[in-house]
């Protein structure tokens, strides 16, 4: 079970899924090689041995990066597991490096510095369903 966050280009004034204009088609994040370089620049210890599925890990959490094989890259999906608010540092670092926004797929809002409600809600749900050791 993961907390899913999508890195995607959205209009500057959008702060939630409900505010995305009808028919909006986001611009691609960029060329695949440029995306991989930006990811490595933002998080130097990222494992991109499989460039379609990167991985970032710490002692308490892990992030799988679903980059895919398309070129250009339209978006990057993050599958986040574990615990610890420090996981938001690479999430926001990746969004900044890719010049896009991080959208919480469960709550529908943007992830911004200091905003941990979606991450905490996911952990509470996961612990109720799976038990706290998950």
XYZ file of C-alpha atoms in Angstrom:
134
model
C 0.000 0.000 0.000
C 1.431 3.360 -0.975
C 0.659 7.032 -0.765
C 0.527 8.153 -4.381
C 1.682 11.582 -5.487
C 1.823 12.729 -9.098
C 4.342 15.264 -10.355
C 2.585 17.161 -13.118
C 2.438 20.557 -14.790
C -0.569 22.550 -13.624
C -1.589 26.192 -14.035
C -0.016 28.487 -11.416
C -3.338 29.293 -9.738
C -4.444 25.655 -9.276
C -4.294 24.410 -5.674
C -6.500 21.300 -5.919
C -7.925 18.808 -8.400
C -11.258 20.649 -8.321
C -9.596 23.783 -9.714
C -8.111 22.111 -12.796
C -9.953 23.586 -15.793
C -12.195 21.213 -17.741
C -10.353 19.875 -20.757
C -6.962 20.931 -19.392
C -4.096 18.972 -20.948
C -0.841 19.415 -19.027
C 2.358 20.182 -20.882
C 4.930 17.381 -20.718
C 7.566 17.583 -18.001
C 10.260 17.274 -20.647
C 12.503 14.958 -22.644
C 13.223 11.671 -20.927
C 16.989 12.243 -20.694
C 16.445 15.704 -19.207
C 13.990 14.304 -16.640
C 16.429 11.590 -15.562
C 19.204 14.197 -15.246
C 16.965 16.522 -13.192
C 15.928 13.661 -10.891
C 19.584 12.740 -10.310
C 20.474 16.386 -9.680
C 17.628 16.797 -7.153
C 18.230 13.493 -5.340
C 21.801 12.303 -6.001
C 21.315 8.954 -4.239
C 18.350 7.950 -6.443
C 18.634 4.463 -7.927
C 17.894 4.724 -11.650
C 19.333 1.332 -12.605
C 15.878 0.832 -14.139
C 15.213 4.290 -15.625
C 11.486 3.560 -15.923
C 11.184 2.824 -12.181
C 13.564 4.796 -9.977
C 13.849 4.338 -6.239
C 14.792 6.588 -3.348
C 15.068 5.156 0.141
C 15.873 6.058 3.702
C 15.800 3.978 6.884
C 12.090 4.812 7.440
C 10.565 5.324 3.979
C 10.924 4.558 0.294
C 9.733 6.226 -2.898
C 9.257 4.417 -6.194
C 9.354 6.789 -9.169
C 7.210 5.622 -12.065
C 8.879 7.575 -14.859
C 7.767 5.259 -17.648
C 9.250 4.790 -21.088
C 7.510 7.565 -23.032
C 9.463 10.468 -24.451
C 8.602 13.173 -23.637
C 7.645 12.343 -20.040
C 4.122 13.567 -19.273
C 4.236 13.074 -15.486
C 6.018 11.113 -12.775
C 4.033 9.062 -10.256
C 5.540 8.616 -6.815
C 4.576 5.574 -4.725
C 5.578 6.406 -1.157
C 5.780 3.899 1.709
C 6.898 4.059 5.319
C 6.852 6.919 7.790
C 8.631 10.151 8.620
C 7.876 13.683 7.486
C 11.369 13.982 5.983
C 9.997 12.070 2.957
C 8.457 15.358 1.851
C 11.922 16.856 1.234
C 12.676 14.719 -1.848
C 9.056 14.961 -3.024
C 9.191 18.755 -3.049
C 12.770 18.731 -4.346
C 11.710 16.632 -7.321
C 8.744 18.921 -8.030
C 11.036 21.944 -7.957
C 13.674 20.286 -10.153
C 11.026 19.281 -12.713
C 9.319 22.695 -12.513
C 5.956 21.169 -11.717
C 3.561 20.583 -8.831
C 3.158 17.626 -6.478
C -0.478 16.539 -6.301
C -1.700 14.227 -3.524
C -3.786 11.638 -5.395
C -5.765 10.701 -2.265
C -6.714 14.139 -0.936
C -6.658 15.960 -4.272
C -4.617 18.906 -3.014
C -1.163 20.192 -3.742
C 1.700 19.294 -1.454
C 3.512 22.375 -0.218
C 6.307 22.905 2.334
C 5.134 22.120 5.861
C 1.863 20.600 4.628
C 1.772 17.030 5.979
C -1.957 16.327 6.285
C -2.193 13.978 3.290
C 0.882 11.990 4.345
C -0.396 11.696 7.922
C -3.906 10.723 6.757
C -2.429 7.994 4.549
C -0.350 6.594 7.426
C -3.377 6.563 9.760
C -5.493 4.770 7.145
C -2.713 2.279 6.358
C -2.173 1.514 10.055
C -5.915 0.949 10.608
C -6.157 -1.387 7.621
C -2.784 -3.163 7.672
C -1.478 -2.625 11.210
C 1.251 -0.196 12.326
C 4.187 -2.367 11.232
C 3.397 -1.834 7.527
